[in-house]
Amino acid sequence: MTDGATHMARDDVQDRIAETARAMDTELLAMIAGGDQSALNQFFMRHRTGVFRFIARLTRNEAVAEELTNETFLEVWRHANRFEGRSSPSTWLLSIARNRTISALRKRREETWDETAADRLEDDRDTPDITAQKTDKAALLRQCIAALSPEHAEVIGLVYYQEKSVAEVSEITGVAEATVKTRMFYARKKLSEILKENGVDRGWP
């Protein structure tokens, strides 16, 4: 089998897996809408980690992210009957998570988004904890993403961690697709700079 054929076969498998997951989530939401708590538990277990990490990148506070994750799934329980299937269940879920997070941040002035977060890397660079983290590339990458502006960290998280398309990111964030593409361009450029500053001699991704 040629490399091109192998790539196409891999894409077909991934598409089937994604379609199966979407169908399962859609069925679970229908059951949740009917008051099935066990379906909510299954939906929670399938998506809890992704939702938590998404919210944590926005709030930069794990305790707040944990609270808002729970609130997000409570919203799912209350409003599952509003899911119409026009987007994927995971996109619908992340839209809820984002709306809950933005509302919470507006109410908590001490948790407002910090546009100067990039300074944190330099300020903390020589602490023992940061030194230990630098031996872990995954931890370093997370740290570098946290140094991006909230808007740029959000789009990086949605595209690379949540595997959302530009159209889906547009739906979740409520901004135009052209704006999503622009944010993605500058986010990748800035992240590449931050990685190089921290001794990772490669671009992004």
Short mmCIF file of C-alpha atoms in Angstrom, two decimals:
data_model
loop_
_atom_site.label_atom_id
_atom_site.label_comp_id
_atom_site.label_asym_id
_atom_site.label_seq_id
_atom_site.Cartn_x
_atom_site.Cartn_y
_atom_site.Cartn_z
CA MET A 1 0.00 0.00 0.00
CA THR A 2 1.39 3.46 -0.95
CA ASP A 3 1.89 6.21 1.61
CA GLY A 4 -1.06 8.10 0.12
CA ALA A 5 -3.33 5.09 0.34
CA THR A 6 -2.22 4.41 3.91
CA HIS A 7 -2.96 8.00 4.85
CA MET A 8 -6.43 7.81 3.26
CA ALA A 9 -7.18 4.54 5.05
CA ARG A 10 -6.11 6.08 8.36
CA ASP A 11 -8.35 9.08 7.73
CA ASP A 12 -11.29 6.78 6.95
CA VAL A 13 -10.77 4.93 10.24
CA GLN A 14 -10.57 8.21 12.17
CA ASP A 15 -13.73 9.47 10.46
CA ARG A 16 -15.59 6.29 11.41
CA ILE A 17 -14.39 6.55 15.01
CA ALA A 18 -15.49 10.19 15.17
CA GLU A 19 -18.89 9.35 13.67
CA THR A 20 -19.39 6.51 16.15
CA ALA A 21 -18.49 8.82 19.04
CA ARG A 22 -20.87 11.48 17.77
CA ALA A 23 -23.71 8.96 17.44
CA MET A 24 -23.06 7.65 20.97
CA ASP A 25 -23.02 11.16 22.44
CA THR A 26 -26.20 12.09 20.58
CA GLU A 27 -27.93 9.03 21.98
CA LEU A 28 -26.71 9.84 25.49
CA LEU A 29 -28.03 13.40 25.23
CA ALA A 30 -31.43 12.09 24.17
CA MET A 31 -31.43 9.80 27.22
CA ILE A 32 -30.33 12.67 29.48
CA ALA A 33 -33.16 14.79 28.11
CA GLY A 34 -35.46 11.98 29.24
CA GLY A 35 -34.11 12.15 32.79
CA ASP A 36 -31.63 9.26 32.67
CA GLN A 37 -28.94 10.01 35.28
CA SER A 38 -26.82 7.02 34.27
CA ALA A 39 -26.58 8.52 30.77
CA LEU A 40 -25.40 11.79 32.33
CA ASN A 41 -22.74 9.88 34.24
CA GLN A 42 -21.53 8.23 31.03
CA PHE A 43 -21.50 11.56 29.20
CA PHE A 44 -19.60 13.11 32.10
CA MET A 45 -16.97 10.36 32.09
CA ARG A 46 -16.49 10.69 28.33
CA HIS A 47 -16.00 14.45 28.33
CA ARG A 48 -15.05 15.59 31.81
CA THR A 49 -11.28 15.72 31.22
CA GLY A 50 -11.56 17.64 27.96
CA VAL A 51 -13.98 20.17 29.41
CA PHE A 52 -11.85 20.65 32.52
CA ARG A 53 -8.68 21.28 30.51
CA PHE A 54 -10.49 23.68 28.18
CA ILE A 55 -11.84 25.71 31.10
CA ALA A 56 -8.52 25.58 32.95
CA ARG A 57 -6.79 27.21 29.97
CA LEU A 58 -9.30 30.06 30.14
CA THR A 59 -9.33 30.58 33.90
CA ARG A 60 -5.75 29.52 34.71
CA ASN A 61 -7.13 28.35 38.02
CA GLU A 62 -7.73 24.61 38.54
CA ALA A 63 -10.10 25.05 41.50
CA VAL A 64 -12.29 27.40 39.48
CA ALA A 65 -12.06 25.09 36.47
CA GLU A 66 -13.24 22.14 38.56
CA GLU A 67 -16.22 24.12 39.80
CA LEU A 68 -17.14 25.36 36.34
CA THR A 69 -16.78 21.87 34.88
CA ASN A 70 -19.40 20.61 37.31
CA GLU A 71 -21.63 23.57 36.48
CA THR A 72 -21.27 22.81 32.78
CA PHE A 73 -22.55 19.26 33.18
CA LEU A 74 -25.34 20.52 35.41
CA GLU A 75 -26.36 22.72 32.48
CA VAL A 76 -26.27 19.64 30.25
CA TRP A 77 -28.61 17.88 32.67
CA ARG A 78 -31.00 20.84 32.69
CA HIS A 79 -30.96 21.63 28.99
CA ALA A 80 -30.13 18.44 27.09
CA ASN A 81 -33.51 18.77 25.37
CA ARG A 82 -32.19 21.90 23.64
CA PHE A 83 -29.59 19.98 21.69
CA GLU A 84 -30.83 19.96 18.09
CA GLY A 85 -27.96 18.15 16.41
CA ARG A 86 -26.94 21.07 14.21
CA SER A 87 -23.42 20.77 15.64
CA SER A 88 -21.61 17.84 17.21
CA PRO A 89 -22.41 17.09 20.88
CA SER A 90 -18.84 17.96 21.89
CA THR A 91 -19.04 21.33 20.13
CA TRP A 92 -22.35 22.06 21.84
CA LEU A 93 -20.83 21.02 25.18
CA LEU A 94 -17.77 23.26 24.77
CA SER A 95 -20.04 26.19 23.87
CA ILE A 96 -21.81 25.71 27.20
CA ALA A 97 -18.48 25.45 29.01
CA ARG A 98 -17.19 28.63 27.40
CA ASN A 99 -20.34 30.61 28.17
CA ARG A 100 -20.29 29.48 31.82
CA THR A 101 -16.62 30.37 32.10
CA ILE A 102 -16.94 33.84 30.60
CA SER A 103 -19.92 34.61 32.84
CA ALA A 104 -17.98 33.48 35.90
CA LEU A 105 -14.88 35.49 34.97
CA ARG A 106 -16.96 38.62 34.50
CA LYS A 107 -18.37 38.18 38.01
CA ARG A 108 -14.97 37.52 39.58
CA ARG A 109 -12.87 40.59 39.03
CA GLU A 110 -9.89 38.96 40.63
CA GLU A 111 -10.08 36.26 37.92
CA THR A 112 -10.21 38.56 34.89
CA TRP A 113 -8.13 37.54 31.91
CA ASP A 114 -4.52 38.68 32.12
CA GLU A 115 -3.15 39.99 28.84
CA THR A 116 0.41 40.07 30.25
CA ALA A 117 0.63 36.41 31.20
CA ALA A 118 3.77 35.97 29.10
CA ASP A 119 5.74 37.68 31.86
CA ARG A 120 5.09 34.73 34.17
CA LEU A 121 7.57 32.48 32.39
CA GLU A 122 10.44 34.89 32.90
CA ASP A 123 9.46 35.72 36.49
CA ASP A 124 9.33 32.08 37.57
CA ARG A 125 12.04 30.67 35.33
CA ASP A 126 14.61 29.91 38.03
CA THR A 127 12.34 28.42 40.71
CA PRO A 128 12.89 24.73 41.61
CA ASP A 129 9.40 23.80 40.38
CA ILE A 130 9.94 25.36 36.97
CA THR A 131 13.36 23.78 36.66
CA ALA A 132 11.81 20.37 37.29
CA GLN A 133 9.05 21.05 34.78
CA LYS A 134 11.58 21.84 32.07
CA THR A 135 12.57 18.19 32.02
CA ASP A 136 9.04 17.39 30.95
CA LYS A 137 8.31 18.65 27.43
CA ALA A 138 4.56 18.23 27.86
CA ALA A 139 4.60 20.32 31.04
CA LEU A 140 6.75 22.93 29.33
CA LEU A 141 4.37 23.10 26.38
CA ARG A 142 1.42 23.60 28.72
CA GLN A 143 3.34 26.33 30.51
CA CYS A 144 4.13 28.06 27.23
CA ILE A 145 0.50 27.91 26.10
CA ALA A 146 -0.48 29.49 29.43
CA ALA A 147 1.79 32.40 28.54
CA LEU A 148 -0.29 33.22 25.46
CA SER A 149 -3.10 35.74 25.60
CA PRO A 150 -6.42 34.14 26.60
CA GLU A 151 -7.81 34.40 23.06
CA HIS A 152 -4.75 32.76 21.54
CA ALA A 153 -4.55 30.03 24.21
CA GLU A 154 -8.23 29.31 23.63
CA VAL A 155 -7.90 28.76 19.89
CA ILE A 156 -4.77 26.62 20.33
CA GLY A 157 -6.60 24.49 22.88
CA LEU A 158 -9.67 24.04 20.71
CA VAL A 159 -7.78 23.17 17.52
CA TYR A 160 -4.94 21.01 18.86
CA TYR A 161 -6.35 19.52 22.06
CA GLN A 162 -10.07 19.38 21.31
CA GLU A 163 -9.42 18.71 17.59
CA LYS A 164 -12.03 21.21 16.44
CA SER A 165 -12.21 22.61 12.92
CA VAL A 166 -12.09 26.34 12.20
CA ALA A 167 -15.85 26.30 11.66
CA GLU A 168 -16.44 24.58 15.00
CA VAL A 169 -14.12 26.99 16.81
CA SER A 170 -16.07 29.83 15.22
CA GLU A 171 -19.31 28.34 16.53
CA ILE A 172 -17.95 27.80 20.04
CA THR A 173 -16.34 31.23 20.40
CA GLY A 174 -18.92 33.23 18.49
CA VAL A 175 -16.34 34.94 16.26
CA ALA A 176 -16.01 34.83 12.48
CA GLU A 177 -13.99 32.06 10.85
CA ALA A 178 -11.60 34.67 9.44
CA THR A 179 -10.95 35.90 12.97
CA VAL A 180 -10.31 32.34 14.14
CA LYS A 181 -7.74 31.88 11.35
CA THR A 182 -6.05 35.17 12.24
CA ARG A 183 -5.86 34.25 15.92
CA MET A 184 -4.49 30.84 14.99
CA PHE A 185 -1.75 32.40 12.85
CA TYR A 186 -0.59 34.78 15.57
CA ALA A 187 -0.99 32.14 18.31
CA ARG A 188 1.31 29.73 16.48
CA LYS A 189 3.84 32.50 15.80
CA LYS A 190 3.88 33.64 19.44
CA LEU A 191 4.01 30.10 20.79
CA SER A 192 6.98 29.31 18.56
CA GLU A 193 8.78 32.36 19.97
CA ILE A 194 8.03 31.39 23.56
CA LEU A 195 9.19 27.81 22.97
CA LYS A 196 12.48 29.02 21.52
CA GLU A 197 12.97 31.38 24.47
CA ASN A 198 12.63 28.34 26.74
CA GLY A 199 15.15 26.20 24.92
CA VAL A 200 12.86 24.30 22.57
CA ASP A 201 14.41 24.78 19.15
CA ARG A 202 11.41 24.13 16.96
CA GLY A 203 8.34 25.89 15.73
CA TRP A 204 4.68 25.13 16.28
CA PRO A 205 3.25 22.66 15.68
#
